């Protein structure tokens, strides 16, 4: 009994000795030279035994800081880091609940004594740069850059891979200051590994010229620069992956990177038939799901991050390959280049039901279609940055592209009047092949003048886009009623669409107050020219060929837009306040020459004011407010100005209006963003208002008996849009391992549109509110649990009795989970529920969608075996309801259905080695 008592006493004492202790550490920072408080200094604690970061914070405007945390350690290393001052160090004993360090004086670098320590601060806040030390943020061993970004305070990465920093979107990611496969951030974030990165720098997005002259950049967009560790700038690393699944599903991907100091070469290739662009390596859930981040266009092609992959709404098979190169030529020229090839095939079937409301009646349209699209795309981009000396810079950025596509399309459609009597029906069978060649080149030459901030800059932008197409069309249209009509077409159309653009701009900045207040002069001349020809030939039964020229269905015109824009402005850049106001005068000539119908030639002259202005005030490095106002004008489109009758669709005739005026658009934006580093709280809010004068809208008249439509265009006043959005996030730290993150997002939008319905002018007002709540529970290295719920309410009201007001509600909920136990296992689930009660009968109103992934790491995390299940419940659907001013449409099309896939990925890395053999057994040389 005594022995048992002794054992229990020993265990109790051991537990008491090693139990986690909560503490609160406070103090105040002052500059030794000025005795002023230091705001936004980084204060952090590290473990004594392994220098791992325990926690950190940022001082407030009074120089005060407070760190609340818990630890098992008896003592921690305390550091303070601030730009321009030496790093302060002190070993702190964690022997009581509240520890006050009092006033800490920070010495300038050139006055440092024994307190000088190399800074490893988790966060460094400079005037224009936010910098994170990668070593300070914990991730899983196999983390990529996207995994790392998710750990950084103020940085959000959504399920589609879109990145925001303190509420502002990231539109560019650089590696060592250079582009990595163009401007597509996802290629970088999903394929580069954390282990090679030393620092992450976040700045306002700027062009090369803006960075060179010190101009303000795009303050509403951010650029992330990944700095590679010095020892990792030489070597080879990469990853390969392949997977096979049920229903003949497959995926493969590979990427190899060669770094040799300033020279960098990267090669990637991939392919799959799972609707993914193919860059991912399949080990967890990266780029895995319902085509997240992919936008589809009406011609069946899709794009990701500005790159075209072909495809469509249905099921896409894609292959791609690319190479990226960056180097320094001599001592004065930086060069980067990338080539990218993508090929895809997409198949889709869709069906829709539409109810069109007229001022005195309504009718119904049912349609079914099937499409098959093949696309091959090549793109090649170059970038040269030449600095002949510290005051003179030349930037040259040519880009080339070629794409070839073929689309086969079948459809049938029927229209019924409000008594459900069949009024017309049509069938279409088309086969279109097209070739597109693209070229553009941007050149900027910048000369800095003196040391006060003056400069002169010349810019030249040119573009050429040439498209040729062959279109074979068979259609049958039948119109019923008292005057029945049948229209059969069997045609071939040879099309050419050539566009040429050139823009030259000269800028001069004159300093009024050195490096702060400037007078800006700009002059821009631009010309855009379109040559469009469509020669349509009817099938001749005698010759058995398409030889009969159809003038009514053919076009041949030249459209030119000339612009001459002188402008003058003021700009100011202070420590906290910055802004600019630019006023321009746009002298524009629009000229259209119709070579088939000279009587419809148009030439119009317009003169308009343009305004571009902003004001930004930084309350502190943690928060700022931004105001922007624009006034611009948009000319009418080419087809909108052409007065001839376009009867290419037998059921719809389009007649342009040569008397259209340009639309003037006023837009105002107000935004506030802030992140409290001490409280781990982010709050972002924004509002925008846009008002359009002379907006061009369509005016359609419908024959009630045949339901044939005739459309023209007119200018209207009174269209506006107002929106407000807010985002709030808060981290609650339970202990050193567990954290709860609350995320609340909401947006409200209201708009009014002036339109016409059967010659009746009316206004429609639409209101939409959509709140979203998410709660993330993170248990480090154990569990992630992230539920969310979003509801959307839409209400549309009309000022004419013929239209009933409409109300729609939709629900979206889900949960994302990750389990990291047992060791080397990772199990992830993505479960969502969508419910739209307004969908018409016969279409799926609700669905559960569940993706599940189980991964096992082996060979020291170099290899990962993954089992994925897509659409575990086999309920995937893309049923949707669209409501516009005059119709409601329910649509459903082909979706990717359930499959299981087993894949294997393997990574290799020789960065930092010198001709050594890495663990994979592959030898790499310098």
CSV table of N, CA and C in Angstrom, one decimal, residues 572-628:
chain,number,residue,atom,x,y,z
A,572,UNK,N,-0.7,62.7,-54.5
A,572,UNK,CA,0.0,62.9,-53.2
A,572,UNK,C,0.3,61.6,-52.5
A,573,UNK,N,1.5,61.5,-52.0
A,573,UNK,CA,1.9,60.3,-51.3
A,573,UNK,C,2.6,60.7,-50.0
A,574,UNK,N,1.8,60.6,-48.9
A,574,UNK,CA,2.4,60.8,-47.5
A,574,UNK,C,2.6,59.6,-46.7
A,575,UNK,N,2.9,59.8,-45.5
A,575,UNK,CA,3.1,58.6,-44.6
A,575,UNK,C,1.8,57.9,-44.3
A,576,UNK,N,0.7,58.7,-44.1
A,576,UNK,CA,-0.6,58.0,-43.9
A,576,UNK,C,-1.6,58.3,-45.0
A,577,UNK,N,-1.5,59.5,-45.6
A,577,UNK,CA,-2.5,59.9,-46.6
A,577,UNK,C,-1.9,59.8,-48.0
A,578,UNK,N,-2.6,59.2,-48.9
A,578,UNK,CA,-2.2,59.2,-50.3
A,578,UNK,C,-3.4,59.3,-51.2
A,579,UNK,N,-3.2,59.9,-52.4
A,579,UNK,CA,-4.4,60.0,-53.3
A,579,UNK,C,-4.0,60.6,-54.6
A,580,UNK,N,-5.0,60.6,-55.5
A,580,UNK,CA,-4.7,61.2,-56.8
A,580,UNK,C,-6.1,61.6,-57.4
A,581,UNK,N,-6.0,62.5,-58.3
A,581,UNK,CA,-7.2,63.0,-59.1
A,581,UNK,C,-6.7,63.3,-60.5
A,582,UNK,N,-7.3,62.5,-61.5
A,582,UNK,CA,-6.9,62.6,-62.9
A,582,UNK,C,-8.1,63.0,-63.7
A,583,UNK,N,-8.1,64.0,-64.5
A,583,UNK,CA,-9.2,64.4,-65.3
A,583,UNK,C,-8.7,64.3,-66.8
A,584,UNK,N,-9.5,63.6,-67.6
A,584,UNK,CA,-9.2,63.4,-69.0
A,584,UNK,C,-10.3,63.8,-69.9
A,585,UNK,N,-10.0,64.1,-71.1
A,585,UNK,CA,-11.0,64.5,-72.1
A,585,UNK,C,-10.9,63.5,-73.3
A,586,UNK,N,-11.9,62.7,-73.5
A,586,UNK,CA,-11.9,61.6,-74.5
A,586,UNK,C,-12.5,62.1,-75.8
A,587,UNK,N,-11.7,62.3,-76.8
A,587,UNK,CA,-12.2,62.7,-78.1
A,587,UNK,C,-12.2,61.4,-79.0
A,588,UNK,N,-13.4,60.9,-79.3
A,588,UNK,CA,-13.6,59.6,-79.9
A,588,UNK,C,-14.4,59.7,-81.2
A,589,UNK,N,-13.9,58.9,-82.2
A,589,UNK,CA,-14.6,58.7,-83.5
A,589,UNK,C,-14.9,57.2,-83.7
A,590,UNK,N,-16.1,56.9,-83.9
A,590,UNK,CA,-16.5,55.5,-84.3
A,590,UNK,C,-16.9,55.5,-85.8
A,591,UNK,N,-16.3,54.6,-86.5
A,591,UNK,CA,-16.5,54.5,-87.9
A,591,UNK,C,-16.8,53.1,-88.4
A,592,UNK,N,-18.0,52.9,-89.0
A,592,UNK,CA,-18.3,51.6,-89.5
A,592,UNK,C,-18.6,51.6,-91.0
A,593,UNK,N,-17.8,50.8,-91.8
A,593,UNK,CA,-18.0,50.7,-93.2
A,593,UNK,C,-18.6,49.4,-93.6
A,594,UNK,N,-19.8,49.3,-94.1
A,594,UNK,CA,-20.4,48.1,-94.5
A,594,UNK,C,-20.2,47.9,-96.0
A,595,UNK,N,-19.3,46.9,-96.4
A,595,UNK,CA,-18.9,46.7,-97.8
A,595,UNK,C,-20.0,46.1,-98.6
A,596,UNK,N,-21.0,45.4,-97.9
A,596,UNK,CA,-22.1,44.8,-98.6
A,596,UNK,C,-23.3,45.8,-98.8
A,597,UNK,N,-23.4,46.6,-97.8
A,597,UNK,CA,-24.6,47.5,-97.7
A,597,UNK,C,-24.1,48.9,-97.4
A,598,UNK,N,-23.5,49.6,-98.4
A,598,UNK,CA,-22.9,51.0,-98.2
A,598,UNK,C,-23.9,52.0,-97.6
A,599,UNK,N,-25.2,51.7,-97.8
A,599,UNK,CA,-26.2,52.7,-97.2
A,599,UNK,C,-26.2,52.7,-95.7
A,600,UNK,N,-25.6,51.7,-95.1
A,600,UNK,CA,-25.6,51.6,-93.6
A,600,UNK,C,-24.3,52.0,-93.0
A,601,UNK,N,-23.4,52.7,-93.8
A,601,UNK,CA,-22.2,53.2,-93.2
A,601,UNK,C,-22.5,54.2,-92.1
A,602,UNK,N,-21.7,54.2,-91.1
A,602,UNK,CA,-21.9,55.0,-89.9
A,602,UNK,C,-20.5,55.7,-89.5
A,603,UNK,N,-20.6,57.0,-89.2
A,603,UNK,CA,-19.4,57.6,-88.6
A,603,UNK,C,-19.9,58.6,-87.6
A,604,UNK,N,-19.5,58.4,-86.4
A,604,UNK,CA,-20.0,59.3,-85.2
A,604,UNK,C,-18.8,59.8,-84.5
A,605,UNK,N,-18.9,61.1,-84.0
A,605,UNK,CA,-17.9,61.7,-83.2
A,605,UNK,C,-18.5,61.9,-81.8
A,606,UNK,N,-17.7,61.7,-80.8
A,606,UNK,CA,-18.1,61.9,-79.4
A,606,UNK,C,-17.0,62.5,-78.6
A,607,UNK,N,-17.4,63.3,-77.6
A,607,UNK,CA,-16.4,63.9,-76.7
A,607,UNK,C,-17.0,63.8,-75.3
A,608,UNK,N,-16.1,63.2,-74.4
A,608,UNK,CA,-16.6,62.9,-73.0
A,608,UNK,C,-15.5,63.2,-72.0
A,609,UNK,N,-15.9,63.6,-70.8
A,609,UNK,CA,-14.9,63.7,-69.7
A,609,UNK,C,-14.7,62.4,-69.1
A,610,UNK,N,-13.5,62.1,-68.6
A,610,UNK,CA,-13.2,60.9,-67.8
A,610,UNK,C,-12.5,61.3,-66.5
A,611,UNK,N,-12.8,60.6,-65.4
A,611,UNK,CA,-12.2,60.9,-64.1
A,611,UNK,C,-11.7,59.6,-63.5
A,612,UNK,N,-10.6,59.6,-63.0
A,612,UNK,CA,-10.0,58.5,-62.2
A,612,UNK,C,-9.4,59.1,-60.9
A,613,UNK,N,-10.0,58.7,-59.8
A,613,UNK,CA,-9.5,59.3,-58.5
A,613,UNK,C,-9.6,58.4,-57.4
A,614,UNK,N,-8.7,58.5,-56.4
A,614,UNK,CA,-8.8,57.7,-55.2
A,614,UNK,C,-8.2,58.5,-54.1
A,615,UNK,N,-8.5,58.0,-52.9
A,615,UNK,CA,-8.0,58.6,-51.6
A,615,UNK,C,-7.8,57.4,-50.6
A,616,UNK,N,-6.6,57.3,-50.1
A,616,UNK,CA,-6.4,56.2,-49.1
A,616,UNK,C,-5.7,56.8,-47.9
A,617,UNK,N,-6.3,56.4,-46.7
A,617,UNK,CA,-5.7,56.9,-45.4
A,617,UNK,C,-5.4,55.7,-44.6
A,618,UNK,N,-4.2,55.6,-44.1
A,618,UNK,CA,-3.7,54.5,-43.3
A,618,UNK,C,-3.8,55.0,-41.8
A,619,UNK,N,-4.7,54.4,-41.1
A,619,UNK,CA,-4.8,54.8,-39.7
A,619,UNK,C,-3.5,54.2,-38.9
A,620,UNK,N,-3.1,53.0,-39.4
A,620,UNK,CA,-1.9,52.4,-38.8
A,620,UNK,C,-1.6,51.3,-39.8
A,621,UNK,N,-0.4,50.6,-39.6
A,621,UNK,CA,-0.1,49.5,-40.5
A,621,UNK,C,-1.2,48.4,-40.4
A,622,UNK,N,-2.1,48.5,-39.5
A,622,UNK,CA,-3.1,47.4,-39.3
A,622,UNK,C,-4.4,47.7,-40.0
A,623,UNK,N,-4.7,49.0,-40.3
A,623,UNK,CA,-6.0,49.3,-40.9
A,623,UNK,C,-5.9,50.6,-41.8
A,624,UNK,N,-6.8,50.6,-42.7
A,624,UNK,CA,-6.8,51.7,-43.7
A,624,UNK,C,-8.2,51.9,-44.3
A,625,UNK,N,-8.5,53.0,-44.8
A,625,UNK,CA,-9.8,53.3,-45.5
A,625,UNK,C,-9.4,53.8,-46.9
A,626,UNK,N,-10.3,53.4,-47.9
A,626,UNK,CA,-10.0,53.6,-49.3
A,626,UNK,C,-11.2,54.1,-50.0
A,627,UNK,N,-11.1,55.2,-50.8
A,627,UNK,CA,-12.2,55.8,-51.5
A,627,UNK,C,-11.8,56.0,-53.0
A,628,UNK,N,-12.7,55.6,-53.9
A,628,UNK,CA,-12.4,55.7,-55.3
A,628,UNK,C,-13.6,56.2,-56.1
